[in-house]
Amino acid sequence: MALLFSSRFHDPEVWRTALTVHIPDLEMRVWPDAGDPLEIDAALVWGPKRGELKYYPNLRVIISMGAGVEHILRDSDLPANVPIVRTFDPHMQGAMVEYVVLHVLRHHRHMPEIVENQRRGEWVKYGPEDTPGTTVGIMGLGAFGAPPAQALDAIGFRVVGWSRTDKEFSGVESFVGEAGLSDFLAQSNILVCLLPLTPETEGIINASLLEQLPPGACVINAARGGHLVEEDLLAALDSGHIKAATLDVFREEPLPADNPFWSHPKVTITPHNASDPHPRWVAGIIAENLRRAREGSDLLNVVNLSHGY
Ligand code: NDP
Ligand code: OXD
């Protein structure tokens, strides 16, 4: 049986090398050269072409090349009854902790302004900052939201989290669903989005959400570009209600050269690299899911299709 590799964004040979360490006899076919469709029993994908995956009648598992799965679920023509699994590992979770802590601290310690002042040769003092009096609000307390929440608590910030179901993490106050959103937002001086992109969360960072944040709040989006209504953030930055933003993800990637975020003085752009799934890190978990799918045993990190993540 063979693994189908399908991504326009990843180098198949790098992934083949990493996977072969765990599966020495790996048979991997790179789309569109899938060979006999009957031989494909697993697919490792990022943004597969619409309808592509239903051409393999013996497919046992669809493996996302990363933690997000919206790039698979947007295909309305997926094969029925084939489980989808997400891919991440502790290295990736650690990288997200670094990214969120880095950008929270940059905003908290006024680094964008200090760097600008240095360019102008201006000595301007800020602070001292009240860290326990600063609340970081994390939207999404899953595999990538919970570890930064706990790291920020350890540094001394007040941390609140928002999720669909209640959470009990020490040092993180939990807010739940629609009913808890306004109270959560009203206290989030720095808002971090780590939600999956689903029909419920598409466009969630919009004018109505932004106006519920305290004046001078900062926004960090490390989830998906589809969470953000770009014009609404630009308006909130230009009015001064939102002080600054860090954006790792965009509706169109790479971010087009004429996008106003590139030159906006209050925006920091990173090129969707908060936490990349490095093949060497995640090959082990992918190999494990492939082995389980072939044996018919329980898979790891299975997507709940009714929740969409
Ligand atoms: P998980 O599925 O582990 O967690 C998702 C969290 O979001 C859960 O806490 C869930 O609540 C909450 N949630 C989902 N829908 C809603 C909703 N409608 N209302 C309130 N809360 C909701 O996801 P991960 O943490 O693994 O990943 C999150 C996203 O981060 C990924 O989908 C991906 O898009 C992005 N990502 C970005 C990376 C980057 O490099 N920029 C790297 C890795 C991930 P509950 O716990 O109650 O189910
Ligand atoms: C992911 C990502 O979903 O890197 O893993 O964005």
PDB file of N, CA and C in Angstrom, residues 145-186:
ATOM      1  N   GLY A 145      -3.208  26.803  22.335  1.00  0.00           N
ATOM      2  CA  GLY A 145      -3.587  27.942  23.171  1.00  0.00           C
ATOM      3  C   GLY A 145      -3.248  27.732  24.636  1.00  0.00           C
ATOM      4  N   ALA A 146      -3.406  26.488  25.123  1.00  0.00           N
ATOM      5  CA  ALA A 146      -3.193  26.240  26.553  1.00  0.00           C
ATOM      6  C   ALA A 146      -1.738  26.431  26.978  1.00  0.00           C
ATOM      7  N   PRO A 147      -0.742  25.925  26.220  1.00  0.00           N
ATOM      8  CA  PRO A 147       0.651  26.096  26.708  1.00  0.00           C
ATOM      9  C   PRO A 147       1.079  27.567  26.827  1.00  0.00           C
ATOM     10  N   PRO A 148       0.793  28.450  25.854  1.00  0.00           N
ATOM     11  CA  PRO A 148       1.151  29.860  26.065  1.00  0.00           C
ATOM     12  C   PRO A 148       0.397  30.485  27.234  1.00  0.00           C
ATOM     13  N   ALA A 149      -0.865  30.079  27.441  1.00  0.00           N
ATOM     14  CA  ALA A 149      -1.634  30.626  28.570  1.00  0.00           C
ATOM     15  C   ALA A 149      -0.899  30.323  29.871  1.00  0.00           C
ATOM     16  N   GLN A 150      -0.428  29.091  29.999  1.00  0.00           N
ATOM     17  CA  GLN A 150       0.245  28.708  31.242  1.00  0.00           C
ATOM     18  C   GLN A 150       1.606  29.388  31.372  1.00  0.00           C
ATOM     19  N   ALA A 151       2.303  29.570  30.236  1.00  0.00           N
ATOM     20  CA  ALA A 151       3.618  30.245  30.278  1.00  0.00           C
ATOM     21  C   ALA A 151       3.442  31.707  30.680  1.00  0.00           C
ATOM     22  N   LEU A 152       2.391  32.364  30.188  1.00  0.00           N
ATOM     23  CA  LEU A 152       2.171  33.779  30.522  1.00  0.00           C
ATOM     24  C   LEU A 152       1.783  33.930  31.990  1.00  0.00           C
ATOM     25  N   ASP A 153       1.032  32.962  32.492  1.00  0.00           N
ATOM     26  CA  ASP A 153       0.702  32.962  33.930  1.00  0.00           C
ATOM     27  C   ASP A 153       1.997  32.851  34.742  1.00  0.00           C
ATOM     28  N   ALA A 154       2.905  31.974  34.287  1.00  0.00           N
ATOM     29  CA  ALA A 154       4.165  31.786  35.028  1.00  0.00           C
ATOM     30  C   ALA A 154       5.007  33.059  35.031  1.00  0.00           C
ATOM     31  N   ILE A 155       4.919  33.861  33.966  1.00  0.00           N
ATOM     32  CA  ILE A 155       5.685  35.115  33.912  1.00  0.00           C
ATOM     33  C   ILE A 155       5.073  36.171  34.843  1.00  0.00           C
ATOM     34  N   GLY A 156       3.779  36.032  35.138  1.00  0.00           N
ATOM     35  CA  GLY A 156       3.164  36.983  36.064  1.00  0.00           C
ATOM     36  C   GLY A 156       1.991  37.755  35.504  1.00  0.00           C
ATOM     37  N   PHE A 157       1.615  37.507  34.238  1.00  0.00           N
ATOM     38  CA  PHE A 157       0.430  38.171  33.690  1.00  0.00           C
ATOM     39  C   PHE A 157      -0.831  37.561  34.295  1.00  0.00           C
ATOM     40  N   ARG A 158      -1.905  38.337  34.269  1.00  0.00           N
ATOM     41  CA  ARG A 158      -3.213  37.745  34.548  1.00  0.00           C
ATOM     42  C   ARG A 158      -3.665  37.137  33.219  1.00  0.00           C
ATOM     43  N   VAL A 159      -4.163  35.915  33.238  1.00  0.00           N
ATOM     44  CA  VAL A 159      -4.519  35.240  31.989  1.00  0.00           C
ATOM     45  C   VAL A 159      -5.971  34.772  32.045  1.00  0.00           C
ATOM     46  N   VAL A 160      -6.711  35.113  30.979  1.00  0.00           N
ATOM     47  CA  VAL A 160      -8.070  34.607  30.825  1.00  0.00           C
ATOM     48  C   VAL A 160      -8.127  33.854  29.502  1.00  0.00           C
ATOM     49  N   GLY A 161      -8.987  32.840  29.442  1.00  0.00           N
ATOM     50  CA  GLY A 161      -9.075  32.046  28.215  1.00  0.00           C
ATOM     51  C   GLY A 161     -10.524  31.894  27.803  1.00  0.00           C
ATOM     52  N   TRP A 162     -10.727  31.753  26.506  1.00  0.00           N
ATOM     53  CA  TRP A 162     -12.091  31.587  25.980  1.00  0.00           C
ATOM     54  C   TRP A 162     -12.137  30.333  25.117  1.00  0.00           C
ATOM     55  N   SER A 163     -13.094  29.468  25.398  1.00  0.00           N
ATOM     56  CA  SER A 163     -13.217  28.238  24.603  1.00  0.00           C
ATOM     57  C   SER A 163     -14.684  27.828  24.530  1.00  0.00           C
ATOM     58  N   ARG A 164     -14.946  26.749  23.818  1.00  0.00           N
ATOM     59  CA  ARG A 164     -16.334  26.308  23.632  1.00  0.00           C
ATOM     60  C   ARG A 164     -16.825  25.621  24.899  1.00  0.00           C
ATOM     61  N   THR A 165     -15.896  24.877  25.568  1.00  0.00           N
ATOM     62  CA  THR A 165     -16.267  24.175  26.802  1.00  0.00           C
ATOM     63  C   THR A 165     -15.360  24.658  27.935  1.00  0.00           C
ATOM     64  N   ASP A 166     -15.846  24.499  29.153  1.00  0.00           N
ATOM     65  CA  ASP A 166     -15.134  25.024  30.326  1.00  0.00           C
ATOM     66  C   ASP A 166     -13.782  24.334  30.511  1.00  0.00           C
ATOM     67  N   LYS A 167     -12.812  25.112  31.004  1.00  0.00           N
ATOM     68  CA  LYS A 167     -11.458  24.570  31.214  1.00  0.00           C
ATOM     69  C   LYS A 167     -11.040  24.834  32.655  1.00  0.00           C
ATOM     70  N   GLU A 168     -10.221  23.918  33.188  1.00  0.00           N
ATOM     71  CA  GLU A 168      -9.674  24.160  34.523  1.00  0.00           C
ATOM     72  C   GLU A 168      -8.162  24.080  34.451  1.00  0.00           C
ATOM     73  N   PHE A 169      -7.534  25.192  34.080  1.00  0.00           N
ATOM     74  CA  PHE A 169      -6.071  25.263  34.075  1.00  0.00           C
ATOM     75  C   PHE A 169      -5.685  26.184  35.203  1.00  0.00           C
ATOM     76  N   SER A 170      -4.709  25.762  36.007  1.00  0.00           N
ATOM     77  CA  SER A 170      -4.344  26.635  37.119  1.00  0.00           C
ATOM     78  C   SER A 170      -3.811  27.957  36.560  1.00  0.00           C
ATOM     79  N   GLY A 171      -4.257  29.059  37.137  1.00  0.00           N
ATOM     80  CA  GLY A 171      -3.784  30.376  36.731  1.00  0.00           C
ATOM     81  C   GLY A 171      -4.469  30.937  35.493  1.00  0.00           C
ATOM     82  N   VAL A 172      -5.456  30.238  34.951  1.00  0.00           N
ATOM     83  CA  VAL A 172      -6.138  30.734  33.744  1.00  0.00           C
ATOM     84  C   VAL A 172      -7.641  30.734  34.012  1.00  0.00           C
ATOM     85  N   GLU A 173      -8.239  31.942  34.016  1.00  0.00           N
ATOM     86  CA  GLU A 173      -9.689  31.999  34.257  1.00  0.00           C
ATOM     87  C   GLU A 173     -10.413  31.656  32.963  1.00  0.00           C
ATOM     88  N   SER A 174     -11.389  30.751  33.069  1.00  0.00           N
ATOM     89  CA  SER A 174     -12.048  30.226  31.870  1.00  0.00           C
ATOM     90  C   SER A 174     -13.360  30.949  31.575  1.00  0.00           C
ATOM     91  N   PHE A 175     -13.540  31.352  30.329  1.00  0.00           N
ATOM     92  CA  PHE A 175     -14.800  31.922  29.841  1.00  0.00           C
ATOM     93  C   PHE A 175     -15.280  31.028  28.710  1.00  0.00           C
ATOM     94  N   VAL A 176     -16.616  30.846  28.646  1.00  0.00           N
ATOM     95  CA  VAL A 176     -17.128  29.819  27.738  1.00  0.00           C
ATOM     96  C   VAL A 176     -18.167  30.378  26.765  1.00  0.00           C
ATOM     97  N   GLY A 177     -17.968  30.040  25.492  1.00  0.00           N
ATOM     98  CA  GLY A 177     -18.974  30.251  24.448  1.00  0.00           C
ATOM     99  C   GLY A 177     -19.465  31.688  24.319  1.00  0.00           C
ATOM    100  N   GLU A 178     -20.513  31.843  23.546  1.00  0.00           N
ATOM    101  CA  GLU A 178     -21.137  33.156  23.274  1.00  0.00           C
ATOM    102  C   GLU A 178     -21.376  33.930  24.567  1.00  0.00           C
ATOM    103  N   ALA A 179     -21.913  33.210  25.578  1.00  0.00           N
ATOM    104  CA  ALA A 179     -22.314  33.865  26.826  1.00  0.00           C
ATOM    105  C   ALA A 179     -21.120  34.480  27.550  1.00  0.00           C
ATOM    106  N   GLY A 180     -19.944  33.865  27.387  1.00  0.00           N
ATOM    107  CA  GLY A 180     -18.775  34.355  28.130  1.00  0.00           C
ATOM    108  C   GLY A 180     -17.910  35.317  27.338  1.00  0.00           C
ATOM    109  N   LEU A 181     -18.243  35.552  26.076  1.00  0.00           N
ATOM    110  CA  LEU A 181     -17.315  36.294  25.211  1.00  0.00           C
ATOM    111  C   LEU A 181     -17.143  37.756  25.625  1.00  0.00           C
ATOM    112  N   SER A 182     -18.230  38.454  25.915  1.00  0.00           N
ATOM    113  CA  SER A 182     -18.124  39.891  26.218  1.00  0.00           C
ATOM    114  C   SER A 182     -17.301  40.136  27.472  1.00  0.00           C
ATOM    115  N   ASP A 183     -17.543  39.345  28.526  1.00  0.00           N
ATOM    116  CA  ASP A 183     -16.776  39.533  29.772  1.00  0.00           C
ATOM    117  C   ASP A 183     -15.300  39.229  29.545  1.00  0.00           C
ATOM    118  N   PHE A 184     -15.043  38.219  28.742  1.00  0.00           N
ATOM    119  CA  PHE A 184     -13.652  37.857  28.404  1.00  0.00           C
ATOM    120  C   PHE A 184     -12.979  39.015  27.667  1.00  0.00           C
ATOM    121  N   LEU A 185     -13.668  39.561  26.672  1.00  0.00           N
ATOM    122  CA  LEU A 185     -13.058  40.623  25.860  1.00  0.00           C
ATOM    123  C   LEU A 185     -12.833  41.891  26.675  1.00  0.00           C
ATOM    124  N   ALA A 186     -13.797  42.217  27.537  1.00  0.00           N
ATOM    125  CA  ALA A 186     -13.744  43.486  28.271  1.00  0.00           C
ATOM    126  C   ALA A 186     -12.489  43.606  29.119  1.00  0.00           C
TER     127      ALA A 186
END
